[in-house]
Coordinates of N, CA, C and O in Angstrom, one line a residue:
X24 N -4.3 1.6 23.9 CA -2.9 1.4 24.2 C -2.2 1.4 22.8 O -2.6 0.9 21.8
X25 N -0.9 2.2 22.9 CA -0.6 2.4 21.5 C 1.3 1.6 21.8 O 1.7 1.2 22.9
X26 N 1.8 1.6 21.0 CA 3.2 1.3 21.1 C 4.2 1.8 20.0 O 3.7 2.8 19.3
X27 N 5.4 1.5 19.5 CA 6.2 2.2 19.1 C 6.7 1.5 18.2 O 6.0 0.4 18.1
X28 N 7.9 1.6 17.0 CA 8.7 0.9 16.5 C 9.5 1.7 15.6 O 9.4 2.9 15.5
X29 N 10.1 1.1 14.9 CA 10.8 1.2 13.6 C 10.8 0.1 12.6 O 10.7 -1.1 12.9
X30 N 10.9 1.0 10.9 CA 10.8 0.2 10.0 C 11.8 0.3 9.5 O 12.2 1.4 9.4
X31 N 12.7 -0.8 9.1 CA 14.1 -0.8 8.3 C 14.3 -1.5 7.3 O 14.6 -2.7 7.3
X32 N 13.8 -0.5 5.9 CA 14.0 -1.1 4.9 C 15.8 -0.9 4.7 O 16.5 0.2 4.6
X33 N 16.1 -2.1 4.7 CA 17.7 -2.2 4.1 C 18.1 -2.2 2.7 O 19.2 -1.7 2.4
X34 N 17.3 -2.9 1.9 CA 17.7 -2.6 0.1 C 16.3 -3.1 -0.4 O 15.6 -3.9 0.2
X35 N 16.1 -2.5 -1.5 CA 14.9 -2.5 -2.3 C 15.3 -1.9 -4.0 O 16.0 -1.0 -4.1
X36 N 14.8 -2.5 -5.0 CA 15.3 -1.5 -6.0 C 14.6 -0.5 -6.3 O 13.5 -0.2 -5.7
X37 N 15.1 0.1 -7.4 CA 14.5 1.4 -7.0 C 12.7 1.4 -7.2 O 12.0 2.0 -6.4
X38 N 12.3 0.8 -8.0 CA 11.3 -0.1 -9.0 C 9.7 -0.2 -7.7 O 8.5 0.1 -7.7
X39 N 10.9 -0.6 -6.7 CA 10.0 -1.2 -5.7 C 9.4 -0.2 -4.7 O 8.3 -0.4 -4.1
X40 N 10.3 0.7 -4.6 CA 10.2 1.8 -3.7 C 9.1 2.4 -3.2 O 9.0 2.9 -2.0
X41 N 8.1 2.5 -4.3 CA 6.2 3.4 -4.0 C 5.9 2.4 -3.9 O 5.4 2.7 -2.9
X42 N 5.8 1.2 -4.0 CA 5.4 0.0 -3.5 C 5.4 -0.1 -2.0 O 4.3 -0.3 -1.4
X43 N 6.5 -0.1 -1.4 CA 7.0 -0.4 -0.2 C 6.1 0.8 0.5 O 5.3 0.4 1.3
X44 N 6.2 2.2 0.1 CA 5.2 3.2 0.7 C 3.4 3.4 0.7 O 2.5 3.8 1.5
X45 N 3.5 2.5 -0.8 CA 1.8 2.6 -0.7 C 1.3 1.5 0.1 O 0.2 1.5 0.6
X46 N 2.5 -0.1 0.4 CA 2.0 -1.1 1.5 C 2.1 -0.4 2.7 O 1.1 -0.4 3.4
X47 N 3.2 0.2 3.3 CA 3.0 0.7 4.7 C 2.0 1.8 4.9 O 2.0 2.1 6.1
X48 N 1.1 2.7 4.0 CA 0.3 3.7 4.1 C -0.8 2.6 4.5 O -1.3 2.5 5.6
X49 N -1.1 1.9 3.3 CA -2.4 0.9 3.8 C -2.3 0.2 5.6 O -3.2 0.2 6.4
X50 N -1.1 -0.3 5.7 CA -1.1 -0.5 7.2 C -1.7 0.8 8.0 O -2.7 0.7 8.7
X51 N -0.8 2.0 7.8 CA -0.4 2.8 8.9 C -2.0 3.5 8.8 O -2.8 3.4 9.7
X52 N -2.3 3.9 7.8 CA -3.8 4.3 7.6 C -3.3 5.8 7.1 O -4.2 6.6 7.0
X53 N -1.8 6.4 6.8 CA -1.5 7.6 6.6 C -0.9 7.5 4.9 O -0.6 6.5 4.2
X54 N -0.8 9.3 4.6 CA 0.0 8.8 3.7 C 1.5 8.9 3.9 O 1.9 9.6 4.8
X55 N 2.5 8.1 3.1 CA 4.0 7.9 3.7 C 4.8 8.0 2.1 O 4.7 7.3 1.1
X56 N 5.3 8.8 2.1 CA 6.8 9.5 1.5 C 7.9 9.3 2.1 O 8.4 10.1 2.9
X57 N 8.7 7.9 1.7 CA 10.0 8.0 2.4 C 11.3 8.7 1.8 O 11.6 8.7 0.6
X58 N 11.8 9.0 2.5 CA 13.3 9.8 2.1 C 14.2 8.2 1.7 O 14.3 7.4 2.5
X59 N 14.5 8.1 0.9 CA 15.3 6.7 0.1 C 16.9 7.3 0.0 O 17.2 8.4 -0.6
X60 N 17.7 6.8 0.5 CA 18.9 6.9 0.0 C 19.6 5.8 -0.6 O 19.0 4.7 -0.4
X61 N 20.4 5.8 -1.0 CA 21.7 4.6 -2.0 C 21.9 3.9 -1.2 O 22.3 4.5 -0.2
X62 N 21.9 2.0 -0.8 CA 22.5 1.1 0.0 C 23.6 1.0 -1.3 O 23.6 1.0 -2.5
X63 N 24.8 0.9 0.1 CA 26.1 1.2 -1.0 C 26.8 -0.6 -0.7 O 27.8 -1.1 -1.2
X64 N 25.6 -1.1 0.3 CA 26.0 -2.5 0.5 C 25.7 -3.8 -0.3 O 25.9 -5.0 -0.1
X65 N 24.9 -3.0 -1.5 CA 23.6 -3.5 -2.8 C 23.7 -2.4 -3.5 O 22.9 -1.6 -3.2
X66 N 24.9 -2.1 -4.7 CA 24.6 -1.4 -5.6 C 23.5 -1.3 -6.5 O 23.2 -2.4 -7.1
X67 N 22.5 0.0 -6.8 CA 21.8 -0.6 -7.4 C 20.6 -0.7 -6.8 O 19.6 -1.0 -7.6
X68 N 20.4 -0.7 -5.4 CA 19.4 -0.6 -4.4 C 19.4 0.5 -3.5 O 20.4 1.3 -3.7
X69 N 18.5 0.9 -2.6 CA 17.9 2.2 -2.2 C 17.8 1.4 -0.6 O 18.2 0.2 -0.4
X70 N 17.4 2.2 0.5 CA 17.0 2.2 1.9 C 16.4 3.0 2.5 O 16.8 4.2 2.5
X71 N 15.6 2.7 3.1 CA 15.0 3.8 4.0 C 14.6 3.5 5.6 O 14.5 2.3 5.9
X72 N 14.3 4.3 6.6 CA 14.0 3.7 7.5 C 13.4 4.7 8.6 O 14.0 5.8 8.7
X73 N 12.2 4.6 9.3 CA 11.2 5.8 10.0 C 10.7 4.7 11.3 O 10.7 3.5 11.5
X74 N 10.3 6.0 12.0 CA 9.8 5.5 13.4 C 7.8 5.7 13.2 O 7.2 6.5 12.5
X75 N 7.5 4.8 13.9 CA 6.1 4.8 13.3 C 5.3 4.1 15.0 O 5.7 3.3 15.8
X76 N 4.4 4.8 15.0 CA 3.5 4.6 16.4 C 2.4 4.2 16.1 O 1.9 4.8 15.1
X77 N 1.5 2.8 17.0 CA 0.5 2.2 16.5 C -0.2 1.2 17.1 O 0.7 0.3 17.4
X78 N -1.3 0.8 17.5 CA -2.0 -0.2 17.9 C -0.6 -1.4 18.4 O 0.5 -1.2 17.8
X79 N -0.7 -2.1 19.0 CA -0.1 -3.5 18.7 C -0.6 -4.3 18.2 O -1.8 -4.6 18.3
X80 N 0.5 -4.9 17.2 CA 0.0 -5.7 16.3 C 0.8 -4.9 14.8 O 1.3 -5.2 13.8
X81 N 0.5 -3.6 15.5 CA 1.2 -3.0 13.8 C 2.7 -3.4 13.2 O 3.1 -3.2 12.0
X82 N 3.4 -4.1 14.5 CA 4.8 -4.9 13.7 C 4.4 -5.5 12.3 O 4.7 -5.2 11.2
X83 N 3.4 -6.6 13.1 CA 3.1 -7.9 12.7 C 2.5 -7.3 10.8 O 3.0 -7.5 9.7
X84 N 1.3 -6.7 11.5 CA 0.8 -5.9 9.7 C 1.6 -5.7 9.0 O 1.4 -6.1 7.9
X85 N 3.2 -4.8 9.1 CA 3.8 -4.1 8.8 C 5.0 -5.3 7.6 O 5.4 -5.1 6.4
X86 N 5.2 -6.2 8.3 CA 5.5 -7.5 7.9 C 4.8 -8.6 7.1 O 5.3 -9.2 6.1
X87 N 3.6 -8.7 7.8 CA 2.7 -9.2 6.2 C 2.9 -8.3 4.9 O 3.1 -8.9 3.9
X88 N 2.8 -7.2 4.9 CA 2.0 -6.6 4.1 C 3.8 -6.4 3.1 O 3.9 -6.1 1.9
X89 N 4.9 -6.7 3.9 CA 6.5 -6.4 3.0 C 6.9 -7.7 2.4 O 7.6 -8.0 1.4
X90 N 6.1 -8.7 3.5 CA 7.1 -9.8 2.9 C 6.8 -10.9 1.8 O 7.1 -12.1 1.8
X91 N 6.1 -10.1 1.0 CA 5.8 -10.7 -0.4 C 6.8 -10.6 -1.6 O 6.5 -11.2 -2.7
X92 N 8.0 -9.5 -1.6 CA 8.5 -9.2 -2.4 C 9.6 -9.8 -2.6 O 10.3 -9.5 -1.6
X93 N 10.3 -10.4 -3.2 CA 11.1 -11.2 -3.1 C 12.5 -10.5 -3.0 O 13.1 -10.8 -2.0
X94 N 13.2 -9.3 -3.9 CA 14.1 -8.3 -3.8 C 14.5 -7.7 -2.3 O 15.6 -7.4 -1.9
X95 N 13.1 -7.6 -1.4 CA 13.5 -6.4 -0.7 C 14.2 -7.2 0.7 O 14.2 -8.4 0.9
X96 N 14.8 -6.3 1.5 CA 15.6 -6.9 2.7 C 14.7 -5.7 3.8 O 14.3 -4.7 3.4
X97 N 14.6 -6.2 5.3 CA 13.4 -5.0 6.0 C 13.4 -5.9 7.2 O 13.2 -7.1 7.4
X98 N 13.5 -5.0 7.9 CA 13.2 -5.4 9.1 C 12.1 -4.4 10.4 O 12.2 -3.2 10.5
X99 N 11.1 -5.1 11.1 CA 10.2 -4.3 11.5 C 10.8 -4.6 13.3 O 11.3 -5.6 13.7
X100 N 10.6 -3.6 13.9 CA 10.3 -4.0 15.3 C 9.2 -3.2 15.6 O 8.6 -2.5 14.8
X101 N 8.8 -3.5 17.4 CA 7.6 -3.1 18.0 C 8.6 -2.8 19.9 O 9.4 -3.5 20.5
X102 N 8.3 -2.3 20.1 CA 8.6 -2.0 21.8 C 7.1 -2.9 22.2 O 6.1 -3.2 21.6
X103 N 7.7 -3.3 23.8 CA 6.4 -4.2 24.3 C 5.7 -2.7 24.8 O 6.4 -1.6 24.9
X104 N 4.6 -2.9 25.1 CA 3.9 -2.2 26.0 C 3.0 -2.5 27.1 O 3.3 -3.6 27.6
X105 N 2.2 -2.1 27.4 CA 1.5 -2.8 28.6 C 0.5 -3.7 28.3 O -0.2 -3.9 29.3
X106 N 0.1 -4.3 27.1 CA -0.6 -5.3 26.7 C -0.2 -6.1 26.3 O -0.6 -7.2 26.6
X107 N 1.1 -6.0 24.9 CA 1.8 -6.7 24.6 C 3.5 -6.5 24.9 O 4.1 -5.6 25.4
X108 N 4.0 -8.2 24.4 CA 5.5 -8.1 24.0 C 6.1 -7.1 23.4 O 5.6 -6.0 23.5
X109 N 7.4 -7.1 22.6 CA 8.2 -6.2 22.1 C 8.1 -7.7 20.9 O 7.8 -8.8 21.2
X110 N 8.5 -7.2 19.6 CA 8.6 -8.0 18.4 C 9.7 -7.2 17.6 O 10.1 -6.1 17.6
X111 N 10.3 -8.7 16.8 CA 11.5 -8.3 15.8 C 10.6 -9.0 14.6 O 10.0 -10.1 14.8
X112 N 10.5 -8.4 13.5 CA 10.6 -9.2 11.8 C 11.9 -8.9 11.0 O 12.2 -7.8 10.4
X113 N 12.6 -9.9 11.1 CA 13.6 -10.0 9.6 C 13.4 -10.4 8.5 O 13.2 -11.6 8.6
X114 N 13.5 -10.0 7.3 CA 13.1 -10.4 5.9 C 14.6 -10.9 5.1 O 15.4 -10.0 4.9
X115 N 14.8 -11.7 4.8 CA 16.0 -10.9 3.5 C 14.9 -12.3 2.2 O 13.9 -13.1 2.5
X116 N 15.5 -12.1 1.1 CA 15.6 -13.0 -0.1 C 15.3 -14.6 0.1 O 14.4 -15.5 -0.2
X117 N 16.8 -14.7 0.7 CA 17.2 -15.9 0.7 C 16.4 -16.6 2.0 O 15.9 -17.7 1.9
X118 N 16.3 -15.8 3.1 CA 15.9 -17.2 4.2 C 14.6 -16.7 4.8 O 14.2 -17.0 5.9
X119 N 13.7 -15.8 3.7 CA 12.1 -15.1 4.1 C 12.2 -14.6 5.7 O 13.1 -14.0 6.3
X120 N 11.3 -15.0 5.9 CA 11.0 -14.0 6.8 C 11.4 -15.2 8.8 O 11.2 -16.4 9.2
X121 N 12.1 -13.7 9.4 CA 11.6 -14.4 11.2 C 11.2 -13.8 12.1 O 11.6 -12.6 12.2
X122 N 10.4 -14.1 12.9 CA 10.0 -13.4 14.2 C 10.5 -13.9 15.6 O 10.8 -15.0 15.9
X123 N 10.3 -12.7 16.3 CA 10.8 -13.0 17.3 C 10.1 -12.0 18.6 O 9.8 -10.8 18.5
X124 N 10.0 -12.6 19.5 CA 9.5 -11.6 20.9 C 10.2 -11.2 21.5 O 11.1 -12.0 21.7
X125 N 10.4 -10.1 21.9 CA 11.5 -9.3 22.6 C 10.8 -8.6 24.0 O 9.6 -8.3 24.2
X126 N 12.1 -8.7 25.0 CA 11.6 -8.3 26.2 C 12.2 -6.5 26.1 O 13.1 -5.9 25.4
X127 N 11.5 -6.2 27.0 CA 11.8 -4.4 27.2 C 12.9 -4.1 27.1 O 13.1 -3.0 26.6
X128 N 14.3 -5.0 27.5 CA 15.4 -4.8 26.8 C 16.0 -5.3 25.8 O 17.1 -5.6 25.6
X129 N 14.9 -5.6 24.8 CA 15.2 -5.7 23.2 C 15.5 -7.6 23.3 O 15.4 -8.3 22.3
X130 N 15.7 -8.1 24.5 CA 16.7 -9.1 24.4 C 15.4 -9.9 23.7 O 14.2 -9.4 23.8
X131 N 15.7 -11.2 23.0 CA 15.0 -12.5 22.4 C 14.6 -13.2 23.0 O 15.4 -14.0 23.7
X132 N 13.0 -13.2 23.1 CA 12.4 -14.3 24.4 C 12.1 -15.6 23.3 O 11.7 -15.5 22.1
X133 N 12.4 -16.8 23.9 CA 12.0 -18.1 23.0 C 11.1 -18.8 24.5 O 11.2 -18.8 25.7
X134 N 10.1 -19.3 23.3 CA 9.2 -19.7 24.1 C 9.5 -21.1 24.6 O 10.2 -21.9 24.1
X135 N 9.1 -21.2 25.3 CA 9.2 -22.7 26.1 C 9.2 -23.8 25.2 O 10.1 -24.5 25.0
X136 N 8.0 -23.9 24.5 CA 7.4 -25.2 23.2 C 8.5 -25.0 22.0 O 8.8 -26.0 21.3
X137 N 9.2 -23.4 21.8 CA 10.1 -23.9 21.0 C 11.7 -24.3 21.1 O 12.3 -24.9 20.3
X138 N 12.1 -23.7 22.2 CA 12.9 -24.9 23.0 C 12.4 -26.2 23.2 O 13.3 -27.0 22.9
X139 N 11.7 -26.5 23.4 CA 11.6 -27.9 23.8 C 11.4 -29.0 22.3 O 11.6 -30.2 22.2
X140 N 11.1 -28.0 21.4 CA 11.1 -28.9 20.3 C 12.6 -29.3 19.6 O 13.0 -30.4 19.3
X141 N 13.4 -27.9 19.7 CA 15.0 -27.5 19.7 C 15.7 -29.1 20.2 O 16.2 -30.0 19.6
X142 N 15.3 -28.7 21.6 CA 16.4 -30.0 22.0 C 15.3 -31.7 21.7 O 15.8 -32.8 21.9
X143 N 14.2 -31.7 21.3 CA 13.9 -33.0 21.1 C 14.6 -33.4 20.1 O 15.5 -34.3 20.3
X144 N 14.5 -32.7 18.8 CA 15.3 -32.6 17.6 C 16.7 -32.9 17.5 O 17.0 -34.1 17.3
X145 N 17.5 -32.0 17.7 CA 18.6 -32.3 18.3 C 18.8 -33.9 19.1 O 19.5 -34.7 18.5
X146 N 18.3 -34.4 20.4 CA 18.2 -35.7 20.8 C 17.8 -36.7 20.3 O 17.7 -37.8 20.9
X147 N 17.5 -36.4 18.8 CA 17.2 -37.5 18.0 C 18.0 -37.9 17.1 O 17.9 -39.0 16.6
X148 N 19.0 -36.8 16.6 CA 20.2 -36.6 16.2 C 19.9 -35.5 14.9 O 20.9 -35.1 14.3
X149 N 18.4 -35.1 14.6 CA 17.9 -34.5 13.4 C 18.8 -33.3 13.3 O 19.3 -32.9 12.2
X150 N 19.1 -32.6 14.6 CA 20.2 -31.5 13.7 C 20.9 -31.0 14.9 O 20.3 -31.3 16.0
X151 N 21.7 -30.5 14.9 CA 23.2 -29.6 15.9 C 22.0 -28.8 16.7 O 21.0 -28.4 16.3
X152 N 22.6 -28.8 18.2 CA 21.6 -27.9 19.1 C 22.1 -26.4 18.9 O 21.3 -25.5 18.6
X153 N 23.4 -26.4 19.0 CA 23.7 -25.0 18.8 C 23.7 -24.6 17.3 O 24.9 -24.6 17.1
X154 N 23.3 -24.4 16.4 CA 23.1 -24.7 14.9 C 21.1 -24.2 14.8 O 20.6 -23.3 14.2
X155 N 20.5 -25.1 15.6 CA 19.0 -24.8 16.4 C 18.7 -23.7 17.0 O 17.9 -22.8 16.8
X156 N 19.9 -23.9 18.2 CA 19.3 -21.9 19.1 C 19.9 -20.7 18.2 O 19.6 -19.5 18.1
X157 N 20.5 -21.2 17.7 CA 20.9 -19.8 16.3 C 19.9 -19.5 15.6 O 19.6 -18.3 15.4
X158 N 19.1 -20.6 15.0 CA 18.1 -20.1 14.4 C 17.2 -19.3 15.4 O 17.0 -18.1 15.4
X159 N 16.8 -20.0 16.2 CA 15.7 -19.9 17.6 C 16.3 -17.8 17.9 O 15.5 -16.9 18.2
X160 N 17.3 -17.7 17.8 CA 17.8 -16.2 17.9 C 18.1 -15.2 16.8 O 18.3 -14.0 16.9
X161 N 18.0 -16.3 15.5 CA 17.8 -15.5 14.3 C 19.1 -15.0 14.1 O 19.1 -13.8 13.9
X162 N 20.2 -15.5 14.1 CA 21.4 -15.4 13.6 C 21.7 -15.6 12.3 O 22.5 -14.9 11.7
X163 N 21.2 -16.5 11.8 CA 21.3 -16.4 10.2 C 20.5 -15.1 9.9 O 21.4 -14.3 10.2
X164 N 19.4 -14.3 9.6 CA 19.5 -13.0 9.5 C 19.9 -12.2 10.0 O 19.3 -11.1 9.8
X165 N 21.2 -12.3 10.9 CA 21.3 -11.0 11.7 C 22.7 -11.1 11.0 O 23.4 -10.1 10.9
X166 N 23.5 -12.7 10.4 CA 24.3 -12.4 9.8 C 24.3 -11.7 8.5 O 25.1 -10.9 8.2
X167 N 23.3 -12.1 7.8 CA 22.7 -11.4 6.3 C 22.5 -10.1 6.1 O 22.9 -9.5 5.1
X168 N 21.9 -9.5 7.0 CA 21.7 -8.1 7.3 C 22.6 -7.0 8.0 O 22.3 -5.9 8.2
X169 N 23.5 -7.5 8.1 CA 24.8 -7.5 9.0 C 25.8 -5.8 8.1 O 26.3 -4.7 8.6
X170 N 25.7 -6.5 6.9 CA 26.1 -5.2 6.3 C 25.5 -4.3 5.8 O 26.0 -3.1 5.5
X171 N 24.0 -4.9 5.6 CA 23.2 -3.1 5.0 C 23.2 -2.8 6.4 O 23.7 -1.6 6.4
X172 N 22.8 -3.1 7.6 CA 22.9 -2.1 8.8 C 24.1 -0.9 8.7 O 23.9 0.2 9.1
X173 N 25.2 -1.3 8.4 CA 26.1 -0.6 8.8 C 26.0 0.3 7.4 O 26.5 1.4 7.8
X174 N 25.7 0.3 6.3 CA 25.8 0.9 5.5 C 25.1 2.3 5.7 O 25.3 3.4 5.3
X175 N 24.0 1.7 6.7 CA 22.4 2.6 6.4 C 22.8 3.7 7.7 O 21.9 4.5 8.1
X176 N 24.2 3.8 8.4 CA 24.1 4.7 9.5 C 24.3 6.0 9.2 O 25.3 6.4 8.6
X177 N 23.4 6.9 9.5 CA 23.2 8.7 9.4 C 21.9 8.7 8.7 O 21.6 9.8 8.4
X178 N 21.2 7.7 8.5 CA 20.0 7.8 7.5 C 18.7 8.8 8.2 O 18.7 9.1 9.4
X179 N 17.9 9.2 7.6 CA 17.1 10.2 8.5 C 16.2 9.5 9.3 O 16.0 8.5 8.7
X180 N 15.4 9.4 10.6 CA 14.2 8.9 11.0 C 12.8 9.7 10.9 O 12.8 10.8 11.5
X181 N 11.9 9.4 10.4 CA 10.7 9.7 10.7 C 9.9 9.5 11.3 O 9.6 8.3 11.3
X182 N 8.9 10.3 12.2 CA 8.0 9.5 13.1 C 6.6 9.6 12.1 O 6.3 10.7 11.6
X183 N 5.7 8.5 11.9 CA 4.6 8.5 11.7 C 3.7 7.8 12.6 O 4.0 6.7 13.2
X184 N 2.7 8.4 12.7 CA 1.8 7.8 13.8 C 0.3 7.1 13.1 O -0.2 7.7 12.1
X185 N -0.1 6.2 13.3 CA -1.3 5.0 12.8 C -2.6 6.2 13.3 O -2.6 6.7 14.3
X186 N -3.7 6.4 12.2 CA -4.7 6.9 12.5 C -6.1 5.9 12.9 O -6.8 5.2 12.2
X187 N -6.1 6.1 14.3 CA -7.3 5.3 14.5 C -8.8 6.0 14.4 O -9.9 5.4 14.6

């Protein structure tokens, strides 16, 4: 069973760039040359972003293996397929890394245990509920990321496929 996704590096410098290719080669099991263009939302930084097909689970690799770098900003997804969920990873700097499960229409599934931890917290007074499901939805990275997306539109896609 294989599945789908995309990789969205949003800014990297330039420095980092064969870095970011020779970690997703070691995932993907191929070799990867990405087309880099200028994030004009991070002078000074580069972007890239390709479609890549692969076991499930290859989000998840794809995400270990980026989010050591402290500079770079990247985001991985996964389509669910018939064995697994659909997956989001956000990276930036400041607030590392989030995951999230996604249903077939992309939407953000939270699991039961972490709602329920959400509102214990909250009912104790430890912090704002709505302040909680933002996180739980990953709105602080989706505000952070918010403008390299828009920077990065017309960029080329690539499909690469995982060699088993």
């Amino acid at each position: 069973m294989t599945t789908r996704g995309v990789l969205f590096v949003h800014s990297a410098p330039r420095a980092l760039c064969p870095h970011v290719e020779w970690a997703v080669a070691g995932v993907l099991g191929v070799r990867v040359a990405l087309d880099w263009i200028r994030q004009p939302a991070a002078p000074g930084t580069w972007r890239s972003e390709f479609s890549w097909q692969g076991q499930p689970g290859t989000a998840s690799k794809l995400a270990s293996a980026l989010r050591g770098w402290h500079l770079l900003r990247f985001e991985v997804t996964a389509e669910p397929c018939a064995t697994a969920e659909g997956e989001r990873y956000s990276s930036t700097p400041d607030l590392g890394i989030f995951h999230a499960v996604t249903g077939m229409h992309g939407d953000i599934l939270i699991p039961e245990d972490r709602l329920r931890a959400a509102l214990c917290r909250a009912d104790k007074g430890e912090t704002d509920l709505p302040a909680e499901l933002a996180k739980l939805l990953g709105k602080p990275w989706d505000d952070e990321l918010e403008p390299f997306r828009y920077a990065g539109e017309g960029a080329p896609v690539r499909w690469l496929h995982q060699v088993v």
